[in-house]
Short mmCIF file of C-alpha atoms and ligand atoms in Angstrom, two decimals:
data_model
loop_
_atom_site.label_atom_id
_atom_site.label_comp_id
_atom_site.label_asym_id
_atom_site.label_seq_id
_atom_site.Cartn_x
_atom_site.Cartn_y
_atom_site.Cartn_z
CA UNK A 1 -133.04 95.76 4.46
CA UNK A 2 -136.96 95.61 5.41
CA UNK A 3 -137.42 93.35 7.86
CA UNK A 4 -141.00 91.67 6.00
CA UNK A 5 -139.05 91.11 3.02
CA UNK A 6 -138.12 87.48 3.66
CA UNK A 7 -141.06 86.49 6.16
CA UNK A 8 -142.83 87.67 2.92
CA UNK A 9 -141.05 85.47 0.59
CA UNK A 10 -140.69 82.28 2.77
CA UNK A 11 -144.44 82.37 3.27
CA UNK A 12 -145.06 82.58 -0.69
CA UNK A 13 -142.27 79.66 -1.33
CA UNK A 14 -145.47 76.97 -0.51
CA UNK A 15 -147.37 77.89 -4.01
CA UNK A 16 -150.58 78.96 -2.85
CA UNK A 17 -152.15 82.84 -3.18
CA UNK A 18 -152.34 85.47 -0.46
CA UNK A 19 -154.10 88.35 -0.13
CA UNK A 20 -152.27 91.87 0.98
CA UNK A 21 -154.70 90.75 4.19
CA UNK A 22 -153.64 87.72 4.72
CA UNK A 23 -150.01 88.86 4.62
CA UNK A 24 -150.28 91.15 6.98
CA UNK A 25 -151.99 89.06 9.31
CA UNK A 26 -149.36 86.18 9.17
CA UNK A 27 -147.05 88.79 9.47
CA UNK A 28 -148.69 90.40 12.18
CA UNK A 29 -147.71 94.25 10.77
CA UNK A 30 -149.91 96.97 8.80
CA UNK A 31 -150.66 96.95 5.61
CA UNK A 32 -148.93 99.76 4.84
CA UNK A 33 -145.93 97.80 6.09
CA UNK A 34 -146.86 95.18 3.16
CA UNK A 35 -147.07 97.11 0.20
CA UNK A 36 -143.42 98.70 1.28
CA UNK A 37 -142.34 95.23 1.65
CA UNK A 38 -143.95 94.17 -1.72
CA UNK A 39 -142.36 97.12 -3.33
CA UNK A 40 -138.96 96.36 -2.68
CA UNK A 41 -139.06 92.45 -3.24
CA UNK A 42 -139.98 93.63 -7.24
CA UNK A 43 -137.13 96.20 -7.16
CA UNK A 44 -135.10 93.47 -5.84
CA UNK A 45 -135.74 91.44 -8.98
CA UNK A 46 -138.52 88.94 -7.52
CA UNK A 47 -141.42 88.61 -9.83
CA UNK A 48 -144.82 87.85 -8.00
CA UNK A 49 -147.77 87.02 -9.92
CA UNK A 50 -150.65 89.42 -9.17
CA UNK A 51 -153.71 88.84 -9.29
CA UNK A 52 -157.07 90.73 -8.95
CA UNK A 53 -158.20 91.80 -5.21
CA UNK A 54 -154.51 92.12 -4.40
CA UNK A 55 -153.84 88.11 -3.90
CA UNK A 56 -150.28 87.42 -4.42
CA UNK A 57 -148.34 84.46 -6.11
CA UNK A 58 -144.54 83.59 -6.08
CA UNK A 59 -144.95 81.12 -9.17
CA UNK A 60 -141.15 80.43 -9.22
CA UNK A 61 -139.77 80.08 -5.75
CA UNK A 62 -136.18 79.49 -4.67
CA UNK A 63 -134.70 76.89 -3.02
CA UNK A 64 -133.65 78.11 0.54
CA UNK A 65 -130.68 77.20 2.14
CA UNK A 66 -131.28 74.74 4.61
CA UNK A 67 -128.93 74.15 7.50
CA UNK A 68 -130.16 70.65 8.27
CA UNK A 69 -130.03 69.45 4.74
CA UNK A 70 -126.45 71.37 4.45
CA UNK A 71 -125.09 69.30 7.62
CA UNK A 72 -126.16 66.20 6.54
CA UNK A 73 -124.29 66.33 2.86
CA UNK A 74 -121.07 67.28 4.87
CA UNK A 75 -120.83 64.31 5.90
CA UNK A 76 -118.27 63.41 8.67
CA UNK A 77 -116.82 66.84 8.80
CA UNK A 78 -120.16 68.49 9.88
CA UNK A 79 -119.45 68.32 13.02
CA UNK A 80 -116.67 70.69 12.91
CA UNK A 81 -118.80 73.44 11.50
CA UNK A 82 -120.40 76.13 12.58
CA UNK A 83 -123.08 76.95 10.26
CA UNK A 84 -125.09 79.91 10.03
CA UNK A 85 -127.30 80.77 7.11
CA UNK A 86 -128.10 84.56 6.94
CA UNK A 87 -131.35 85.99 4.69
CA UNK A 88 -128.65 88.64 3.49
CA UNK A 89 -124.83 89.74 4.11
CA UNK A 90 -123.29 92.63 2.28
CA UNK A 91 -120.57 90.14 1.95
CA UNK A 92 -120.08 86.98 3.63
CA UNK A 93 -116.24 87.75 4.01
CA UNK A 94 -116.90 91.11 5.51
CA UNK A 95 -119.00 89.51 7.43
CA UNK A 96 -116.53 87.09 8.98
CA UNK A 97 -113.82 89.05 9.43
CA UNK A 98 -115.75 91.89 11.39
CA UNK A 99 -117.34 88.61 13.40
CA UNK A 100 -114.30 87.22 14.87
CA UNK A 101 -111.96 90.73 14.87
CA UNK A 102 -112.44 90.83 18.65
CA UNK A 103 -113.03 87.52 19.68
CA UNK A 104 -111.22 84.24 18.46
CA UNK A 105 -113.35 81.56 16.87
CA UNK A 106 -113.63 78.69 19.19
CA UNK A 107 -110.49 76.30 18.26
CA UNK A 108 -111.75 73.09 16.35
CA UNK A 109 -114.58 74.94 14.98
CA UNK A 110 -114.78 76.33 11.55
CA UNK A 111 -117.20 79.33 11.00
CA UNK A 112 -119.21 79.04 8.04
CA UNK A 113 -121.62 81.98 6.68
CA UNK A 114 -123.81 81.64 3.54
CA UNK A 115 -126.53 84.40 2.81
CA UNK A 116 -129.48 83.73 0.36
CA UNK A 117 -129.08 87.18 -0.91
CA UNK A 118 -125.76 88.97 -0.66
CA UNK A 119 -125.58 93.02 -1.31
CA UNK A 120 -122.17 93.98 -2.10
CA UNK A 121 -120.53 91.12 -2.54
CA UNK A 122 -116.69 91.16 -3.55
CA UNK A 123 -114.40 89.97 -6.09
CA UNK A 124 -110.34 89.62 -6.43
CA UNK A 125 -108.94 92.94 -7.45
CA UNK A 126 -111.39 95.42 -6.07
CA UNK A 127 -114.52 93.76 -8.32
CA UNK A 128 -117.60 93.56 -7.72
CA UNK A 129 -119.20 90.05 -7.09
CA UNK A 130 -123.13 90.44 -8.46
CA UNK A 131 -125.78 87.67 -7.74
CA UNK A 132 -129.59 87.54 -7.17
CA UNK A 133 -131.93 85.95 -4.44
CA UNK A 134 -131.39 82.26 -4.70
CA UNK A 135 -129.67 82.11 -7.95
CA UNK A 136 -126.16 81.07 -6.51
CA UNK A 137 -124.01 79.94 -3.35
CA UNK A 138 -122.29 82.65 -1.67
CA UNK A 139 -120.84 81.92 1.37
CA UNK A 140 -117.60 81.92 3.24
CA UNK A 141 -115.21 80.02 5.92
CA UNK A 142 -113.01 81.22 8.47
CA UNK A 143 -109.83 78.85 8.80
CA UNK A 144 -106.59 78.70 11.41
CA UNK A 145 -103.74 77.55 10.04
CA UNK A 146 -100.35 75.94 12.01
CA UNK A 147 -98.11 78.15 9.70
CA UNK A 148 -97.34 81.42 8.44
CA UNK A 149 -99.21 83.28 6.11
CA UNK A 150 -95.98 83.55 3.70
CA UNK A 151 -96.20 79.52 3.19
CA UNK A 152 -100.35 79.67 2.03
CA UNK A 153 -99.56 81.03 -1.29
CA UNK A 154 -101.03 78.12 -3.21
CA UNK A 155 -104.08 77.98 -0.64
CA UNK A 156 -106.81 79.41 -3.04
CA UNK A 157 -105.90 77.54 -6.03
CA UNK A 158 -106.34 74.33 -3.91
CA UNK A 159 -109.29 75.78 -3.20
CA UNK A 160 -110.77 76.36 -7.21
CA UNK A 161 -109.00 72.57 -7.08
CA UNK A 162 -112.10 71.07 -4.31
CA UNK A 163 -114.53 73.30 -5.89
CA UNK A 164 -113.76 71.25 -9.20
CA UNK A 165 -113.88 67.88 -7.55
CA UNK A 166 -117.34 68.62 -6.40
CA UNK A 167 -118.62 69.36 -9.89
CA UNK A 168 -117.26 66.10 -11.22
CA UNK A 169 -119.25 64.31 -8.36
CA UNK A 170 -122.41 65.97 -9.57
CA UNK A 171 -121.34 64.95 -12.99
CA UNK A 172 -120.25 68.46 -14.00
CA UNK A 173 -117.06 67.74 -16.17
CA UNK A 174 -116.73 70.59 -18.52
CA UNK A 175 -114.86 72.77 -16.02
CA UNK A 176 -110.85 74.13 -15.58
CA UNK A 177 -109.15 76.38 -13.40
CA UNK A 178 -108.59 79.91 -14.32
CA UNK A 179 -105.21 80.47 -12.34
CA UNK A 180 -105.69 81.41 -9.65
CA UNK A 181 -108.24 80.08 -8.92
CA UNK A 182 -111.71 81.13 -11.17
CA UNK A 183 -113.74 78.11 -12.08
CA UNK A 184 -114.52 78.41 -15.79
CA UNK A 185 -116.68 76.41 -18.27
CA UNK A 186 -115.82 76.85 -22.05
CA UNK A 187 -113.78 80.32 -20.76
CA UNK A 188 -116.92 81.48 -19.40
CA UNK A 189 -116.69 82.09 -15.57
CA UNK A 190 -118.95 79.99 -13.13
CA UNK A 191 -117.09 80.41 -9.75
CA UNK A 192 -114.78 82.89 -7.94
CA UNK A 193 -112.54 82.52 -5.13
CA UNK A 194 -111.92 85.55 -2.23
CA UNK A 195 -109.28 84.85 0.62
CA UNK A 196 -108.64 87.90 2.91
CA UNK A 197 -105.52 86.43 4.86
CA UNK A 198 -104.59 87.55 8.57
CA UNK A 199 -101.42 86.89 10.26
CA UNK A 200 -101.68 85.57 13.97
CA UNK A 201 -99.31 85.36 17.11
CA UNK A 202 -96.60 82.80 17.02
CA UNK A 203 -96.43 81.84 13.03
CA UNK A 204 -99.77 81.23 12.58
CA UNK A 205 -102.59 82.58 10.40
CA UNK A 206 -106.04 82.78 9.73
CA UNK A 207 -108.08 83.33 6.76
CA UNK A 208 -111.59 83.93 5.13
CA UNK A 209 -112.57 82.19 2.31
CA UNK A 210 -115.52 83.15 0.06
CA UNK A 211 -116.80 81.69 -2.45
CA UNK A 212 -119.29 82.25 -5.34
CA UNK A 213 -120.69 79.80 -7.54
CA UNK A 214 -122.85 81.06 -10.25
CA UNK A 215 -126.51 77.80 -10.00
CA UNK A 216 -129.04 79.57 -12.48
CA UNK A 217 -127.99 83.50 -12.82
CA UNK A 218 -131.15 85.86 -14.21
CA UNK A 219 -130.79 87.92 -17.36
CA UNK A 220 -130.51 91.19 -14.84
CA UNK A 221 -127.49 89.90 -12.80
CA UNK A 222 -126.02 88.60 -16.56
CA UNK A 223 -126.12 92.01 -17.49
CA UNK A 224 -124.12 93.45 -15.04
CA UNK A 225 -121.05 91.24 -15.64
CA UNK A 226 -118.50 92.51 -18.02
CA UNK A 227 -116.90 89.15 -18.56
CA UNK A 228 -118.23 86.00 -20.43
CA UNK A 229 -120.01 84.03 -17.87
CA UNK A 230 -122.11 80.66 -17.25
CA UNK A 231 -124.14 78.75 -14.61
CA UNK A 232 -124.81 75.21 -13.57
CA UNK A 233 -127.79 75.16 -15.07
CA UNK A 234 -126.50 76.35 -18.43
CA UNK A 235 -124.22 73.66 -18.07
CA UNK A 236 -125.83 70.78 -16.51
CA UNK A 237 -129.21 71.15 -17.50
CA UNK A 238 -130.08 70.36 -14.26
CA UNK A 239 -131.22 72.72 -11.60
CA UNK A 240 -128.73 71.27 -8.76
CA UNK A 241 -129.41 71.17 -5.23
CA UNK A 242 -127.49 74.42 -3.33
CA UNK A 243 -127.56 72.50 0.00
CA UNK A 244 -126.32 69.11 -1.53
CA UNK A 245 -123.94 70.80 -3.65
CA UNK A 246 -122.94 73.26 -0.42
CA UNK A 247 -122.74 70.25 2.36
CA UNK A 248 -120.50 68.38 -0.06
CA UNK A 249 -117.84 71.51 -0.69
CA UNK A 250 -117.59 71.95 2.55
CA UNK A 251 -116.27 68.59 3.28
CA UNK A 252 -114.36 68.37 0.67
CA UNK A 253 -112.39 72.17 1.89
CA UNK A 254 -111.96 70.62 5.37
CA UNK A 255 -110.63 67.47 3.84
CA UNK A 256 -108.43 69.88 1.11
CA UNK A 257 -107.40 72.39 3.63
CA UNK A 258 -106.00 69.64 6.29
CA UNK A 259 -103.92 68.25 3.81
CA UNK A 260 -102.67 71.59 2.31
CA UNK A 261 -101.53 72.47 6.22
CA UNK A 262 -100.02 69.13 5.96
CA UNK A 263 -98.17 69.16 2.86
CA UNK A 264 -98.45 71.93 0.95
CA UNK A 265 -99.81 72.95 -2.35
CA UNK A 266 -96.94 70.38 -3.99
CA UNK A 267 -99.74 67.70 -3.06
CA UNK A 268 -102.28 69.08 -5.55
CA UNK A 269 -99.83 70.08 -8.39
CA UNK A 270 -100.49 67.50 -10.43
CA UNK A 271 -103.98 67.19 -10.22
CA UNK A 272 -104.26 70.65 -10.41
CA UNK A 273 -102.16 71.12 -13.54
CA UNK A 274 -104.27 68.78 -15.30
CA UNK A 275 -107.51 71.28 -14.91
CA UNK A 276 -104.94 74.15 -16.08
CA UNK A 277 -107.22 76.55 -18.57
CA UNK A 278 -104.38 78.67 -20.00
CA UNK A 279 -101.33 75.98 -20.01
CA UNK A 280 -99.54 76.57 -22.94
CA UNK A 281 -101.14 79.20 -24.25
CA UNK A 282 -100.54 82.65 -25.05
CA UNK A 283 -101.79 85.19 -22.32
CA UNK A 284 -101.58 88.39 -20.85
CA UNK A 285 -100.83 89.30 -17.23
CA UNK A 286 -102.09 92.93 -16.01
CA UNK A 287 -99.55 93.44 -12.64
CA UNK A 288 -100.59 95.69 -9.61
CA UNK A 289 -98.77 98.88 -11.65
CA UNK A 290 -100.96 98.27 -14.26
CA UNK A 291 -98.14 97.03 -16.78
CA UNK A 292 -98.68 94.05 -18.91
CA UNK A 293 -96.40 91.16 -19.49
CA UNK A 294 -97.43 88.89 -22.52
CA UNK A 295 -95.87 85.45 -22.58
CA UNK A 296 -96.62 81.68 -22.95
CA UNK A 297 -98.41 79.77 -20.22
CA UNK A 298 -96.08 77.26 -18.67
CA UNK A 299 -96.96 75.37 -16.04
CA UNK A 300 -96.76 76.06 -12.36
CA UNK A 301 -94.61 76.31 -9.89
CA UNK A 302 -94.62 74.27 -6.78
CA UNK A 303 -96.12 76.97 -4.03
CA UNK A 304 -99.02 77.94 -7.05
CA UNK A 305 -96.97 80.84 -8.58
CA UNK A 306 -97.54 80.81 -12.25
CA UNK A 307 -94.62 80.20 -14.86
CA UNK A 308 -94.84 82.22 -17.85
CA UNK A 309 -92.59 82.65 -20.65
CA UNK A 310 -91.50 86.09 -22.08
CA UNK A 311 -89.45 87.39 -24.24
CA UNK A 312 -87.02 88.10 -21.47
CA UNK A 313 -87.68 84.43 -20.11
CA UNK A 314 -89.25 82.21 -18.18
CA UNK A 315 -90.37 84.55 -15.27
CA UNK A 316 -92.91 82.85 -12.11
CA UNK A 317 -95.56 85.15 -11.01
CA UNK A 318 -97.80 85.18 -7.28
CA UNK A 319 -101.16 85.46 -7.32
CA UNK A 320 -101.48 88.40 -5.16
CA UNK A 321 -102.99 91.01 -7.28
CA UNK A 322 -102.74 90.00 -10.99
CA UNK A 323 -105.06 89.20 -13.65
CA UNK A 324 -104.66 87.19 -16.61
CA UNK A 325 -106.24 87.15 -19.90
CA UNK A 326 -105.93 85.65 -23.70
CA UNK A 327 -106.69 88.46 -25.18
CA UNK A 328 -104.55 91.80 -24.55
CA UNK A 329 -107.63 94.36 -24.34
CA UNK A 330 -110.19 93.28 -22.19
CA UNK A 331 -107.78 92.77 -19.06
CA UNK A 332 -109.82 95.59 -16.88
CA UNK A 333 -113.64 93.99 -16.10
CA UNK A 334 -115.82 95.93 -13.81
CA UNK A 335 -117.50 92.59 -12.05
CA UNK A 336 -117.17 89.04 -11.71
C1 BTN B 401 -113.58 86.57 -7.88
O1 BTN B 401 -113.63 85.71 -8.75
O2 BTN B 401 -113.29 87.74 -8.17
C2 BTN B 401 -113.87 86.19 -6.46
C3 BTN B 401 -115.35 86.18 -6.17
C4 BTN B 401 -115.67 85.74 -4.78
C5 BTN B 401 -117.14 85.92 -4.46
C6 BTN B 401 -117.47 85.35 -3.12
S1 BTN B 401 -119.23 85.30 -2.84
C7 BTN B 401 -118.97 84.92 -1.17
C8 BTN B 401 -117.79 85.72 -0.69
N1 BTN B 401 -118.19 87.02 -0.22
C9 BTN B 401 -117.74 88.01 -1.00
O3 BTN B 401 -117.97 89.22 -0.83
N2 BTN B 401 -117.01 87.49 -2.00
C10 BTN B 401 -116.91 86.06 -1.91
#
């Protein structure tokens, strides 16, 4: 990535006009340097407003992340993170995970990364994760757990569980789970969940949670989805603060995730079930050979695995690599 590109941007995100000049003297760099820069910002989706003699507008800017402002709505549990806020990741997990491969992260201290633009971002099953400069949160955390990684098989749907208790406290009601774990509104998808689990020394684990929340998506990211999906603003009306919204997830997962060490998903079942998108209804699993099983939604079982009923059965199913549909042929989405 150029490295002008967000000096660029951050320096348009007061309002006023600058010239290509002016730029480059903030900057400190050639012009030539500039009009690269400037380039790549359009082909990266960011309108400027032009105007004659080369003077240079950013009418709509975004709201950056703000580590401060992020602390501060994570209330008690801010001091146990350790936030950094990068202008771009190819993916946040990746990110993590190649961070801490060699070294441990510090006990008592939970990494957190969020990047105002992320490249290549990832989904469950191989997808692709797509979102623009500004228009979402994407950002992962980096958590030890006391236990095996056999026992955290309901860990990311209590995850898409604090993810919808956040929404209701910014008054966001219209939303249910997706099992696993995908945060839909009216079957349109607003949020996705990524864990990449590692097994430690002495039955205990780690893992990397990412997540992606979908604030105010542009027609050009919309595009690239193959799946029905929706944004906060679609759904709100409101344009939502990302560092309120972010400082309040994140201590509501430390809260969630200390209790799920504790005592399990069982905990959350109930509370869970009752944001259950598919319960009782007819759906279609695609399994990791590709076969489909068609059956009746019911319920969940109590470490997360799905109970579906087939014409063989009542069969329970782990998240692992499956997806699940209503309808039988659109089971195979290229993003999102
Ligand atoms: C899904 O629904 O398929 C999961 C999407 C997870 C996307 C998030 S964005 C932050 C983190 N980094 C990634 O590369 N993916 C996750």
């Amino acid at each position: 990535m150029n490295k002008i590109i967000f000096p660029i941007l951050r320096l348009l995100s007061d309002g006023n006009f600058y010239s290509d000049i002016l730029i480059s003297h903030h900057l400190n760099c050639p012009l030539t340097e500039v009009y690269k820069a400037l380039s790549l910002i359009d082909s990266l989706g960011i309108r400027l407003t032009m105007l004659s003699e080369q003077r240079f507008l950013w009418e709509d800017p975004i709201q950056w992340l703000n580590p401060d402002s992020i602390l501060l709505s994570s209330g008690n549990a801010s001091r146990f993170f350790n936030l950094e806020i990068l202008d771009f990741a190819n993916s946040t997990n990746t990110y993590l995970l190649n961070k801490f491969q060699k070294k441990p992260a510090a006990h008592n201290s939970v990494p957190v990364v969020a990047a105002e633009l992320q490249t290549n971002g990832r989904g469950r099953l191989n997808r692709k994760w797509y979102s623009g400069l500004g228009d979402s949160l994407t950002f992962s955390l980096r958590w030890n757990f006391k236990c095996d990684i056999s026992f955290l098989s309901g860990l990311s749907l209590v995850v898409g569980l604090a993810i919808i208790r956040v929404l209701n406290t910014f008054s966001v009601f219209n939303v249910n789970i997706k099992w696993p774990n995908d945060i839909l509104s009216n079957y349109k998808k607003l949020a996705g969940v990524l864990i990449d689990f590692r097994g430690g020394m002495h039955g205990t684990s780690h893992a990397v949670i990412g997540i992606g929340i979908n604030f105010n998506l542009s027609n050009e990211i919309k595009s690239l989805i193959e799946q029905d999906v929706t944004d906060l603003l679609t759904i709100s009306g409101k344009n939502i603060d990302r560092n309120n919204f972010l400082g309040a997830l994140l201590n509501e997962l430390y809260n969630i995730l200390i209790k799920f060490n504790d005592y399990g998903f069982k905990h959350f079942k109930q509370e869970w079930l009752s944001y259950h998108a598919y319960e009782g209804r007819k759906t279609y699993l695609t399994l990791p050979d590709r076969s489909i099983i068609e059956g009746i939604v019911d319920g969940i079982g109590d470490d997360g695995s799905l109970c579906l009923i087939t014409n063989k059965g009542e069969n329970l199913y782990h998240a692992g690599d499956i997806s699940i549909c209503m309808k039988s042929n659109d089971t195979i989405y290229i993003g999102n």
